[in-house]
Structure formats: C-alpha cells, structure tokens
Amino acid sequence: MKTLLRQHEHETVLGAPRDIQGDQAPLLLQRSDGDFIEAVLDELKTSDGRRRLKQSRASASNASGVLKLFQPVQRQHHVAVLEAWCDTPGEVRIDPSRVASAGLVVRRVRTNGRAVLQGWMRSKGRLRGWIPVARMDGHSGDPVSSLRLARGKTGVADIDRELGLMALQNEDALLNEHVVPMFIAPPEVCQAAGKTLYYGVVPTVSGELAETPEAFDETGAFGPESADFKNHLVQALRGERMDFPLAGETLDADWFEAAEMATTDKPAGVSNAHWNLLKPDGSARSAMQRFIRLLRQLGNEFDAFDGSDPAFQALRDELARIPLPMVLRTGETQARTTPASVFLRQAARVLLERDGSAPRPEMPSHWPLLGSDQARRLRQLLSQAVGQRFAQVNPAPGRFEEAQAQYVVRCFLRLKP
C-alpha cells in the first residue's frame, strides 16, 4: 500500500526497503534469533545483508493464502521494517530530522457484506476493544485523539475552544487506537544502507480484555432492514403470510422426527395418515420443516420464549399482538384465534424440547400477512433481541483470541510542521 505524506514541496513515500521487497507494503520478517533486533539491524547495513533478509520474510500462509504470523511462545518474532523516501526525481531518502514520530497499528478485518477495519481502542480510561476505525476519521486518521482534535485548529483561541467543545460532544472523538512505536535505525545503519529505515515489533499476543462486550453488527450490514437480515428470517418473521402444516390437528412430538429424518421408514409414534404427509415425498413435509425453523429461530437465535431481558420481553409482547387464525370446526361460525406468543411457546415445548408434560395445542391455519408498520416493528425487535443474545454468549473479548480472525498492519510517520 503506497502511503504519501505531504511536505512543503513534495510527498513522502513509505514502504518496504526497495531493494528487498519491491512494493509499498511493510516488510514483515519472521525471526527466531535470540537477539533478533540487533541481527536485523546488522543485516540492514549491507546489500548482502539485505539480500539475506529476504530469506527471513514471513511466508507461512493458511489454506486461503493469507499470511500467518506466530506467537513468541513458539519462539518466533515478527519485525516490520519500513523505508521512507521523498517522492521526487531521484527518490532520495527522507531527512530523519523531519520526522516527529513513527508507529504501527494492527487492525482486524471484519467482513459482513463488506470489509471493515477495526482498531483496538481505549477512551476515557476504558479499554473499549475492537471498534471500526471509521469512527475515528477512517483508516488514515491519526490513532491518537489529541492529535486528531488538534488538526482542525484555527489559531484563534475562542474559535478553537468552541470547535473543541463541539467535537467532544461525539464520544468517538476521544477514541485512542493502540500504537506500537517504530524506531529509526541507528545513524550508522541508515548511513551504511543509504536509506532512512524504521523498525518495530508486530504484536501477535496480548493479555488484554475489553471492558465491555463486543457490539453486535458494528458495521450495520446486518441491520433489521438489510437484505441479509430479511433473507435470513423465515417467511413469518419477515411479515409474510405462511401456511402451517396439518392445520386443525393436535401437535404430536413425533412430527419432528418424521419431518427431519431422511429415511423412508415410518417412525413408530406417527400415524399412517400423518406419515403420508410428512415422509420425504409428502405434501406437508417442507411446510413442517419451515414451521420447525420458525420455532428454532425464535427460541435459539432470539430467545423469544424464555429470555428475561427487556429486549426479549418486548419481542414476546409483539408476538402476543399477532393473532393466528384457527381452522373452523364442524358447526362453528365464529372465527377463533390464538396469540402467536402462546401457541409458538407451546409448540416449541412439544416439538423441540419433546416435553411430555407440555400441553399439546391445536395447529392454527396460518401466520397472517402483517402490515408494513407491524412487520418493520417486528424486524426491529428481532434485531434488538439478537443483539442482546450476542452479548450474552460473547463476553468481553480478548485482543487476539479469535482463532480465524484476519489482521492488517499499517505503518505511519508523523512529520514535523
């Protein structure tokens, strides 16, 4: 990645030493030396040493071709090496006296419909954990909040004070990303190499734990009105009409086995009439599987039946406002309904929990088509419930504890005025 820093008359380019890697990504080395920093600096002095450095570039990758770094307990250390040069004819090395400080950040890549970079953040004395870097002026914003806030100063005290107060109304203004310092190579190394070189150790382990649970769907890509969220829901929870199987029949716990099993052998507890409808080629099989999925989503994903948090109670209250029509019995002229909250909880006890003591309700005819406002309200409550569910099963995370996470390293220099 080519990084440009503007100076008075030209820009500065950051990248790997040009005679080692040939691109503008940081050079990442994997070293097992006892004194690996001293060894790397010694090899940077000469062209032969820099050629040897090529042999210690981090190169292990996973099955997807993503570079894999190791932890110190494995006696492997990773060093990022950076060269800074002027983007002018001749591309001479930058004067180190022009550099105020240098550092690197390790950011986690989150993909939920689109790639989002997250930084390990603190604010107001609290360790906030992984938060999208977009909340602190994007991937190129300074990781330190005081420097970001100083950038917009006008030099007029009254104006700057008011601008500062306005900025502080946004709690994200005080986010500080964890920065690993990068150090300039000793003068004799830079002089011998004819380059301005910086180095820093890339962290791959941390004992830090965020003080708050990770927020659900920080990217907003799985919000209640997103296509991904809607498509994930079974028809009824999207607000669409959904016909129920075996309408008017009393629920039987053995229906679950009949609809879910792949064999053509009839389960012992299922009647012939019901088996003919629920067997692999039966006309009611797909509808029963869809109904079971409805129960699973409400019970497992949204905790709609047993959750004590207000988010789950609000969802149950909304389900109670949805009447499910019953099949008219012989001689009946007045339509009967049952609240969705009551019926679905009883159905889950019978079909999913196989609770022999649970009452066996009658299967309604269908889930009705909801009005647009009610359907939108239901999706919003489902989204809030799944967010609360996520918080319950995902305690405050450690920095590098997610096994399959991917990260990027971004290096930077701060130039003096």
CSV table of C-alpha atoms in Angstrom, one decimal:
chain,number,residue,atom,x,y,z
A,1,MET,CA,0.0,0.0,0.0
A,2,LYS,CA,1.5,3.3,-1.1
A,3,THR,CA,1.4,5.9,1.7
A,4,LEU,CA,2.0,9.5,0.9
A,5,LEU,CA,2.8,12.2,3.5
A,6,ARG,CA,2.7,15.8,2.2
A,7,GLN,CA,5.5,18.1,3.0
A,8,HIS,CA,6.1,21.7,1.8
A,9,GLU,CA,7.1,20.9,-1.8
A,10,HIS,CA,6.7,17.2,-2.2
A,11,GLU,CA,5.4,14.0,-0.7
A,12,THR,CA,7.0,11.2,1.3
A,13,VAL,CA,6.5,7.5,0.4
A,14,LEU,CA,6.5,4.7,3.0
A,15,GLY,CA,7.1,1.1,2.1
A,16,ALA,CA,9.4,-1.9,2.4
A,17,PRO,CA,13.1,-1.3,1.6
A,18,ARG,CA,13.1,-1.0,-2.1
A,19,ASP,CA,16.0,-3.5,-2.8
A,20,ILE,CA,14.4,-6.2,-0.6
A,21,GLN,CA,10.7,-6.4,-1.4
A,22,GLY,CA,9.9,-4.0,-4.2
A,23,ASP,CA,6.4,-2.9,-3.1
A,24,GLN,CA,4.9,-0.4,-0.7
A,25,ALA,CA,3.7,-2.8,1.9
A,26,PRO,CA,5.8,-3.1,5.1
A,27,LEU,CA,8.5,-5.7,5.1
A,28,LEU,CA,7.4,-8.3,7.7
A,29,LEU,CA,10.2,-10.5,8.9
A,30,GLN,CA,9.9,-13.7,10.9
A,31,ARG,CA,12.9,-14.2,13.2
A,32,SER,CA,13.9,-16.9,15.7
A,33,ASP,CA,17.2,-15.3,16.7
A,34,GLY,CA,17.9,-14.7,20.4
A,35,ASP,CA,18.7,-11.0,19.8
A,36,PHE,CA,16.7,-10.6,16.7
A,37,ILE,CA,16.6,-6.8,16.6
A,38,GLU,CA,20.4,-6.5,16.7
A,39,ALA,CA,20.6,-9.2,14.0
A,40,VAL,CA,18.1,-7.4,11.7
A,41,LEU,CA,19.9,-4.0,12.1
A,42,ASP,CA,23.2,-5.6,11.3
A,43,GLU,CA,21.9,-7.2,8.1
A,44,LEU,CA,20.3,-3.9,7.0
A,45,LYS,CA,23.8,-2.2,6.8
A,46,THR,CA,24.9,-4.0,3.6
A,47,SER,CA,23.5,-5.1,0.3
A,48,ASP,CA,24.5,-8.7,1.1
A,49,GLY,CA,22.8,-8.5,4.5
A,50,ARG,CA,19.6,-7.1,2.9
A,51,ARG,CA,19.6,-9.9,0.5
A,52,ARG,CA,19.8,-12.4,3.4
A,53,LEU,CA,16.9,-10.6,5.0
A,54,LYS,CA,14.8,-11.8,2.1
A,55,GLN,CA,15.2,-15.3,3.4
A,56,SER,CA,13.6,-14.4,6.7
A,57,ARG,CA,10.5,-12.7,5.3
A,58,ALA,CA,7.3,-14.1,6.9
A,59,SER,CA,5.9,-16.5,4.3
A,60,ALA,CA,3.8,-19.1,6.1
A,61,SER,CA,0.2,-18.9,5.0
A,62,ASN,CA,-3.1,-20.7,5.6
A,63,ALA,CA,-5.2,-22.7,3.1
A,64,SER,CA,-6.6,-19.4,1.7
A,65,GLY,CA,-3.2,-17.9,1.1
A,66,VAL,CA,-3.4,-15.4,4.0
A,67,LEU,CA,-0.1,-14.7,5.7
A,68,LYS,CA,0.1,-16.4,9.1
A,69,LEU,CA,2.2,-14.9,11.9
A,70,PHE,CA,3.2,-16.8,15.0
A,71,GLN,CA,3.4,-16.1,18.8
A,72,PRO,CA,6.5,-15.5,20.9
A,73,VAL,CA,5.8,-18.8,22.8
A,74,GLN,CA,6.6,-20.5,19.5
A,75,ARG,CA,10.0,-18.8,19.6
A,76,GLN,CA,9.1,-16.7,16.5
A,77,HIS,CA,9.1,-12.9,16.4
A,78,HIS,CA,7.9,-10.6,13.7
A,79,VAL,CA,9.5,-7.3,12.8
A,80,ALA,CA,8.1,-4.7,10.5
A,81,VAL,CA,10.8,-2.8,8.5
A,82,LEU,CA,9.9,0.5,6.7
A,83,GLU,CA,11.8,2.8,4.4
A,84,ALA,CA,10.9,6.4,3.9
A,85,TRP,CA,11.9,8.3,0.8
A,86,CYS,CA,10.9,11.5,-1.0
A,87,ASP,CA,8.5,11.3,-3.9
A,88,THR,CA,10.7,13.5,-6.2
A,89,PRO,CA,13.0,12.8,-9.1
A,90,GLY,CA,15.8,10.6,-7.8
A,91,GLU,CA,13.6,9.5,-4.8
A,92,VAL,CA,16.2,10.4,-2.2
A,93,ARG,CA,15.8,9.3,1.4
A,94,ILE,CA,13.9,11.5,3.8
A,95,ASP,CA,15.8,13.6,6.3
A,96,PRO,CA,15.2,11.9,9.7
A,97,SER,CA,15.1,15.3,11.4
A,98,ARG,CA,11.8,15.9,9.5
A,99,VAL,CA,10.1,13.0,11.3
A,100,ALA,CA,8.4,13.7,14.7
A,101,SER,CA,7.4,10.1,15.4
A,102,ALA,CA,6.6,6.7,13.8
A,103,GLY,CA,4.4,3.8,14.7
A,104,LEU,CA,2.3,0.9,13.5
A,105,VAL,CA,-1.2,-0.3,14.3
A,106,VAL,CA,-2.6,-3.8,13.9
A,107,ARG,CA,-6.2,-3.8,12.7
A,108,ARG,CA,-8.7,-6.6,12.5
A,109,VAL,CA,-10.6,-7.2,9.3
A,110,ARG,CA,-14.3,-7.8,9.6
A,111,THR,CA,-16.3,-9.0,6.6
A,112,ASN,CA,-20.1,-8.8,6.9
A,113,GLY,CA,-21.3,-7.9,3.4
A,114,ARG,CA,-18.2,-5.6,3.1
A,115,ALA,CA,-14.8,-5.4,4.6
A,116,VAL,CA,-14.5,-3.2,7.7
A,117,LEU,CA,-11.3,-2.4,9.6
A,118,GLN,CA,-11.4,-2.4,13.4
A,119,GLY,CA,-8.8,-0.9,15.8
A,120,TRP,CA,-8.0,-1.9,19.4
A,121,MET,CA,-9.3,1.2,21.2
A,122,ARG,CA,-9.4,3.0,24.5
A,123,SER,CA,-11.3,6.1,25.5
A,124,LYS,CA,-11.8,7.9,28.8
A,125,GLY,CA,-9.6,5.4,30.7
A,126,ARG,CA,-11.6,2.4,29.5
A,127,LEU,CA,-10.4,-0.4,27.2
A,128,ARG,CA,-13.2,-0.5,24.6
A,129,GLY,CA,-11.8,-3.4,22.5
A,130,TRP,CA,-12.3,-3.7,18.7
A,131,ILE,CA,-14.1,-0.7,17.2
A,132,PRO,CA,-14.4,0.3,13.5
A,133,VAL,CA,-11.7,2.8,12.6
A,134,ALA,CA,-14.3,4.7,10.6
A,135,ARG,CA,-15.5,6.0,13.9
A,136,MET,CA,-12.2,8.0,14.3
A,137,ASP,CA,-12.0,9.6,10.9
A,138,GLY,CA,-11.3,6.5,8.9
A,139,HIS,CA,-8.2,4.3,8.2
A,140,SER,CA,-5.9,7.3,7.6
A,141,GLY,CA,-7.0,9.2,10.7
A,142,ASP,CA,-4.3,9.7,13.4
A,143,PRO,CA,-4.7,6.9,16.1
A,144,VAL,CA,-4.3,9.5,18.9
A,145,SER,CA,-7.4,11.5,19.7
A,146,SER,CA,-5.5,14.7,20.9
A,147,LEU,CA,-3.7,14.9,17.5
A,148,ARG,CA,-6.9,14.4,15.6
A,149,LEU,CA,-8.6,17.1,17.6
A,150,ALA,CA,-5.6,19.5,17.1
A,151,ARG,CA,-5.7,19.1,13.3
A,152,GLY,CA,-8.7,21.4,12.9
A,153,LYS,CA,-7.4,24.3,15.0
A,154,THR,CA,-7.5,27.7,13.5
A,155,GLY,CA,-5.1,29.5,15.8
A,156,VAL,CA,-7.9,31.7,17.2
A,157,ALA,CA,-8.4,30.7,20.8
A,158,ASP,CA,-12.1,31.4,21.1
A,159,ILE,CA,-12.9,29.6,17.9
A,160,ASP,CA,-10.7,26.7,18.7
A,161,ARG,CA,-12.3,26.3,22.2
A,162,GLU,CA,-15.8,26.2,20.7
A,163,LEU,CA,-14.8,23.8,18.0
A,164,GLY,CA,-13.2,21.6,20.7
A,165,LEU,CA,-16.4,21.6,22.7
A,166,MET,CA,-18.4,20.7,19.7
A,167,ALA,CA,-16.1,17.8,18.8
A,168,LEU,CA,-16.2,16.4,22.3
A,169,GLN,CA,-20.0,16.0,22.1
A,170,ASN,CA,-19.2,12.9,19.9
A,171,GLU,CA,-17.9,10.2,22.3
A,172,ASP,CA,-15.8,8.8,19.4
A,173,ALA,CA,-13.7,11.9,19.4
A,174,LEU,CA,-11.7,10.5,22.3
A,175,LEU,CA,-11.0,7.1,20.8
A,176,ASN,CA,-7.3,6.2,21.0
A,177,GLU,CA,-6.0,3.2,19.0
A,178,HIS,CA,-3.2,1.1,20.4
A,179,VAL,CA,0.0,2.2,18.7
A,180,VAL,CA,3.2,0.2,18.6
A,181,PRO,CA,6.2,2.5,18.3
A,182,MET,CA,8.6,2.2,15.4
A,183,PHE,CA,12.2,3.3,15.9
A,184,ILE,CA,14.6,4.8,13.4
A,185,ALA,CA,17.6,2.6,12.7
A,186,PRO,CA,20.8,3.9,14.3
A,187,PRO,CA,22.6,6.6,12.2
A,188,GLU,CA,25.4,4.2,11.2
A,189,VAL,CA,22.8,1.7,9.8
A,190,CYS,CA,20.9,4.3,7.8
A,191,GLN,CA,24.2,5.8,6.5
A,192,ALA,CA,25.6,2.5,5.5
A,193,ALA,CA,22.4,1.5,3.8
A,194,GLY,CA,21.9,4.9,2.2
A,195,LYS,CA,18.3,4.7,3.4
A,196,THR,CA,16.0,6.1,6.2
A,197,LEU,CA,14.9,2.9,7.9
A,198,TYR,CA,12.4,2.3,10.7
A,199,TYR,CA,11.6,-0.9,12.5
A,200,GLY,CA,9.0,-2.2,15.0
A,201,VAL,CA,7.9,-5.4,16.6
A,202,VAL,CA,4.5,-6.6,15.4
A,203,PRO,CA,2.5,-7.9,18.4
A,204,THR,CA,0.8,-11.3,18.0
A,205,VAL,CA,-0.3,-11.9,21.6
A,206,SER,CA,-2.0,-9.9,24.3
A,207,GLY,CA,-3.5,-10.5,27.7
A,208,GLU,CA,-5.8,-7.5,27.5
A,209,LEU,CA,-9.5,-8.0,27.7
A,210,ALA,CA,-12.0,-5.4,26.6
A,211,GLU,CA,-14.1,-3.9,29.5
A,212,THR,CA,-17.4,-4.2,27.5
A,213,PRO,CA,-18.8,-7.0,25.3
A,214,GLU,CA,-18.2,-6.6,21.6
A,215,ALA,CA,-21.2,-4.8,19.9
A,216,PHE,CA,-23.3,-6.8,17.6
A,217,ASP,CA,-23.1,-5.8,13.9
A,218,GLU,CA,-20.9,-2.8,14.3
A,219,THR,CA,-20.8,-2.4,10.5
A,220,GLY,CA,-24.6,-2.1,10.2
A,221,ALA,CA,-24.5,-4.6,7.4
A,222,PHE,CA,-27.0,-6.9,9.2
A,223,GLY,CA,-29.4,-4.3,10.4
A,224,PRO,CA,-33.2,-5.1,10.6
A,225,GLU,CA,-33.9,-3.6,7.1
A,226,SER,CA,-30.9,-5.1,5.4
A,227,ALA,CA,-31.4,-7.7,2.7
A,228,ASP,CA,-29.1,-10.2,4.5
A,229,PHE,CA,-31.2,-9.9,7.7
A,230,LYS,CA,-34.6,-10.2,6.0
A,231,ASN,CA,-33.4,-13.2,3.9
A,232,HIS,CA,-32.1,-14.9,6.9
A,233,LEU,CA,-35.6,-14.9,8.6
A,234,VAL,CA,-38.3,-17.5,7.9
A,235,GLN,CA,-41.3,-16.1,6.0
A,236,ALA,CA,-43.4,-15.4,9.0
A,237,LEU,CA,-40.8,-13.3,10.8
A,238,ARG,CA,-40.4,-11.2,7.6
A,239,GLY,CA,-44.1,-10.3,8.0
A,240,GLU,CA,-45.2,-12.5,5.1
A,241,ARG,CA,-48.1,-15.0,5.2
A,242,MET,CA,-47.0,-18.5,6.0
A,243,ASP,CA,-49.3,-21.5,5.9
A,244,PHE,CA,-48.9,-24.1,8.7
A,245,PRO,CA,-48.9,-27.8,8.1
A,246,LEU,CA,-51.5,-30.2,9.4
A,247,ALA,CA,-53.8,-27.3,10.3
A,248,GLY,CA,-56.5,-28.1,12.8
A,249,GLU,CA,-54.6,-31.2,14.1
A,250,THR,CA,-53.3,-31.6,17.7
A,251,LEU,CA,-49.5,-31.2,17.8
A,252,ASP,CA,-47.6,-34.5,18.1
A,253,ALA,CA,-44.0,-34.6,19.3
A,254,ASP,CA,-43.2,-37.3,16.7
A,255,TRP,CA,-43.9,-34.9,13.9
A,256,PHE,CA,-40.4,-33.5,14.4
A,257,GLU,CA,-38.7,-36.9,13.7
A,258,ALA,CA,-41.0,-37.6,10.8
A,259,ALA,CA,-40.2,-34.3,9.1
A,260,GLU,CA,-36.5,-34.2,9.9
A,261,MET,CA,-35.3,-37.8,9.2
A,262,ALA,CA,-34.1,-38.8,5.8
A,263,THR,CA,-35.2,-42.4,6.0
A,264,THR,CA,-38.4,-43.7,4.3
A,265,ASP,CA,-39.2,-45.9,7.4
A,266,LYS,CA,-42.1,-44.6,9.4
A,267,PRO,CA,-41.3,-43.6,13.0
A,268,ALA,CA,-43.2,-45.8,15.5
A,269,GLY,CA,-45.2,-43.0,17.1
A,270,VAL,CA,-46.5,-41.4,13.8
A,271,SER,CA,-49.9,-42.3,12.4
A,272,ASN,CA,-50.1,-43.6,8.8
A,273,ALA,CA,-52.1,-40.5,7.8
A,274,HIS,CA,-49.5,-38.1,9.2
A,275,TRP,CA,-46.6,-40.1,7.8
A,276,ASN,CA,-48.0,-40.0,4.3
A,277,LEU,CA,-48.0,-36.2,4.6
A,278,LEU,CA,-44.6,-35.8,6.3
A,279,LYS,CA,-42.4,-38.5,4.7
A,280,PRO,CA,-39.7,-37.4,2.3
A,281,ASP,CA,-42.0,-37.0,-0.7
A,282,GLY,CA,-45.1,-36.0,1.4
A,283,SER,CA,-47.0,-32.8,0.6
A,284,ALA,CA,-46.7,-31.3,4.1
A,285,ARG,CA,-43.0,-32.1,4.7
A,286,SER,CA,-41.5,-28.8,3.5
A,287,ALA,CA,-44.1,-26.8,5.4
A,288,MET,CA,-43.4,-28.7,8.6
A,289,GLN,CA,-39.7,-28.1,8.2
A,290,ARG,CA,-40.3,-24.4,7.7
A,291,PHE,CA,-42.5,-24.3,10.8
A,292,ILE,CA,-39.8,-26.1,12.8
A,293,ARG,CA,-37.3,-23.5,11.5
A,294,LEU,CA,-39.6,-20.7,12.8
A,295,LEU,CA,-39.6,-22.3,16.2
A,296,ARG,CA,-35.8,-22.7,16.2
A,297,GLN,CA,-35.2,-19.1,15.1
A,298,LEU,CA,-37.4,-17.7,17.8
A,299,GLY,CA,-36.1,-20.0,20.5
A,300,ASN,CA,-32.4,-20.3,19.7
A,301,GLU,CA,-31.5,-17.1,17.9
A,302,PHE,CA,-33.8,-14.6,19.5
A,303,ASP,CA,-34.5,-16.3,22.9
A,304,ALA,CA,-38.2,-15.2,22.4
A,305,PHE,CA,-39.6,-17.8,24.8
A,306,ASP,CA,-37.5,-17.7,27.9
A,307,GLY,CA,-35.3,-14.6,27.8
A,308,SER,CA,-35.7,-12.3,30.8
A,309,ASP,CA,-34.0,-9.2,29.3
A,310,PRO,CA,-36.4,-6.4,28.3
A,311,ALA,CA,-35.4,-6.9,24.7
A,312,PHE,CA,-36.8,-10.5,24.8
A,313,GLN,CA,-39.9,-9.4,26.7
A,314,ALA,CA,-40.6,-6.7,24.1
A,315,LEU,CA,-40.4,-9.3,21.4
A,316,ARG,CA,-42.9,-11.6,23.2
A,317,ASP,CA,-45.3,-8.6,23.7
A,318,GLU,CA,-45.2,-8.0,19.9
A,319,LEU,CA,-45.8,-11.7,19.2
A,320,ALA,CA,-48.8,-11.6,21.6
A,321,ARG,CA,-50.3,-8.9,19.3
A,322,ILE,CA,-50.3,-11.3,16.3
A,323,PRO,CA,-53.5,-13.5,16.2
A,324,LEU,CA,-53.1,-16.8,14.5
A,325,PRO,CA,-56.4,-18.0,12.9
A,326,MET,CA,-57.7,-21.4,13.8
A,327,VAL,CA,-59.4,-23.9,11.5
A,328,LEU,CA,-63.2,-23.7,11.8
A,329,ARG,CA,-64.6,-26.9,13.3
A,330,THR,CA,-67.8,-28.5,12.3
A,331,GLY,CA,-70.7,-26.3,13.4
A,332,GLU,CA,-68.5,-23.3,14.2
A,333,THR,CA,-69.5,-20.0,12.7
A,334,GLN,CA,-67.3,-17.6,14.6
A,335,ALA,CA,-63.6,-17.5,13.8
A,336,ARG,CA,-61.2,-18.4,16.6
A,337,THR,CA,-57.6,-17.1,17.1
A,338,THR,CA,-54.7,-17.7,19.4
A,339,PRO,CA,-51.9,-15.3,20.3
A,340,ALA,CA,-48.7,-16.2,18.4
A,341,SER,CA,-46.6,-15.9,21.6
A,342,VAL,CA,-48.7,-18.5,23.4
A,343,PHE,CA,-49.0,-21.0,20.6
A,344,LEU,CA,-45.4,-20.9,19.5
A,345,ARG,CA,-44.1,-21.3,23.0
A,346,GLN,CA,-46.3,-24.4,23.5
A,347,ALA,CA,-45.3,-25.8,20.1
A,348,ALA,CA,-41.6,-25.4,20.9
A,349,ARG,CA,-42.0,-27.3,24.1
A,350,VAL,CA,-43.8,-30.2,22.2
A,351,LEU,CA,-41.7,-30.3,19.0
A,352,LEU,CA,-38.2,-29.1,20.0
A,353,GLU,CA,-38.0,-29.9,23.7
A,354,ARG,CA,-40.0,-33.1,23.5
A,355,ASP,CA,-41.6,-32.2,26.8
A,356,GLY,CA,-44.1,-34.9,27.6
A,357,SER,CA,-45.9,-32.8,30.2
A,358,ALA,CA,-46.4,-29.8,27.9
A,359,PRO,CA,-49.9,-29.1,26.7
A,360,ARG,CA,-50.4,-30.1,23.1
A,361,PRO,CA,-52.0,-27.2,21.2
A,362,GLU,CA,-54.0,-27.2,18.0
A,363,MET,CA,-52.2,-26.2,14.9
A,364,PRO,CA,-53.5,-22.9,13.5
A,365,SER,CA,-54.2,-22.5,9.8
A,366,HIS,CA,-51.5,-19.9,9.0
A,367,TRP,CA,-49.4,-16.9,10.1
A,368,PRO,CA,-51.2,-13.8,8.7
A,369,LEU,CA,-49.7,-11.2,6.4
A,370,LEU,CA,-48.6,-8.3,8.6
A,371,GLY,CA,-49.0,-4.6,7.8
A,372,SER,CA,-45.8,-2.8,6.7
A,373,ASP,CA,-45.5,-0.9,10.0
A,374,GLN,CA,-46.1,-4.0,12.2
A,375,ALA,CA,-43.6,-6.0,10.0
A,376,ARG,CA,-41.0,-3.3,10.4
A,377,ARG,CA,-41.5,-3.2,14.1
A,378,LEU,CA,-41.2,-6.9,14.4
A,379,ARG,CA,-37.9,-6.9,12.5
A,380,GLN,CA,-36.6,-4.1,14.7
A,381,LEU,CA,-37.4,-6.1,17.8
A,382,LEU,CA,-35.9,-9.2,16.4
A,383,SER,CA,-32.7,-7.3,15.7
A,384,GLN,CA,-32.6,-5.9,19.2
A,385,ALA,CA,-33.1,-9.4,20.6
A,386,VAL,CA,-30.4,-11.0,18.6
A,387,GLY,CA,-28.0,-8.2,19.6
A,388,GLN,CA,-28.8,-8.9,23.3
A,389,ARG,CA,-28.4,-12.6,22.6
A,390,PHE,CA,-25.0,-11.9,21.0
A,391,ALA,CA,-23.9,-10.0,24.1
A,392,GLN,CA,-24.9,-12.9,26.4
A,393,VAL,CA,-22.9,-15.6,24.5
A,394,ASN,CA,-20.0,-13.3,23.6
A,395,PRO,CA,-18.3,-11.9,26.8
A,396,ALA,CA,-15.8,-9.2,26.7
A,397,PRO,CA,-13.3,-10.3,24.1
A,398,GLY,CA,-9.5,-10.6,24.3
A,399,ARG,CA,-7.4,-8.9,21.7
A,400,PHE,CA,-6.2,-11.9,19.7
A,401,GLU,CA,-8.3,-14.7,21.0
A,402,GLU,CA,-10.5,-15.2,17.8
A,403,ALA,CA,-8.9,-18.1,16.0
A,404,GLN,CA,-10.0,-17.3,12.5
A,405,ALA,CA,-9.6,-13.5,12.6
A,406,GLN,CA,-7.5,-11.7,10.0
A,407,TYR,CA,-5.5,-8.6,10.5
A,408,VAL,CA,-3.6,-5.9,8.6
A,409,VAL,CA,-0.5,-3.9,9.7
A,410,ARG,CA,-0.5,-0.2,8.9
A,411,CYS,CA,2.7,1.8,9.5
A,412,PHE,CA,2.9,5.6,9.6
A,413,LEU,CA,5.2,8.6,10.2
A,414,ARG,CA,4.3,11.9,11.6
A,415,LEU,CA,6.2,14.8,10.0
A,416,LYS,CA,7.1,18.0,11.8
A,417,PRO,CA,5.4,21.2,10.8
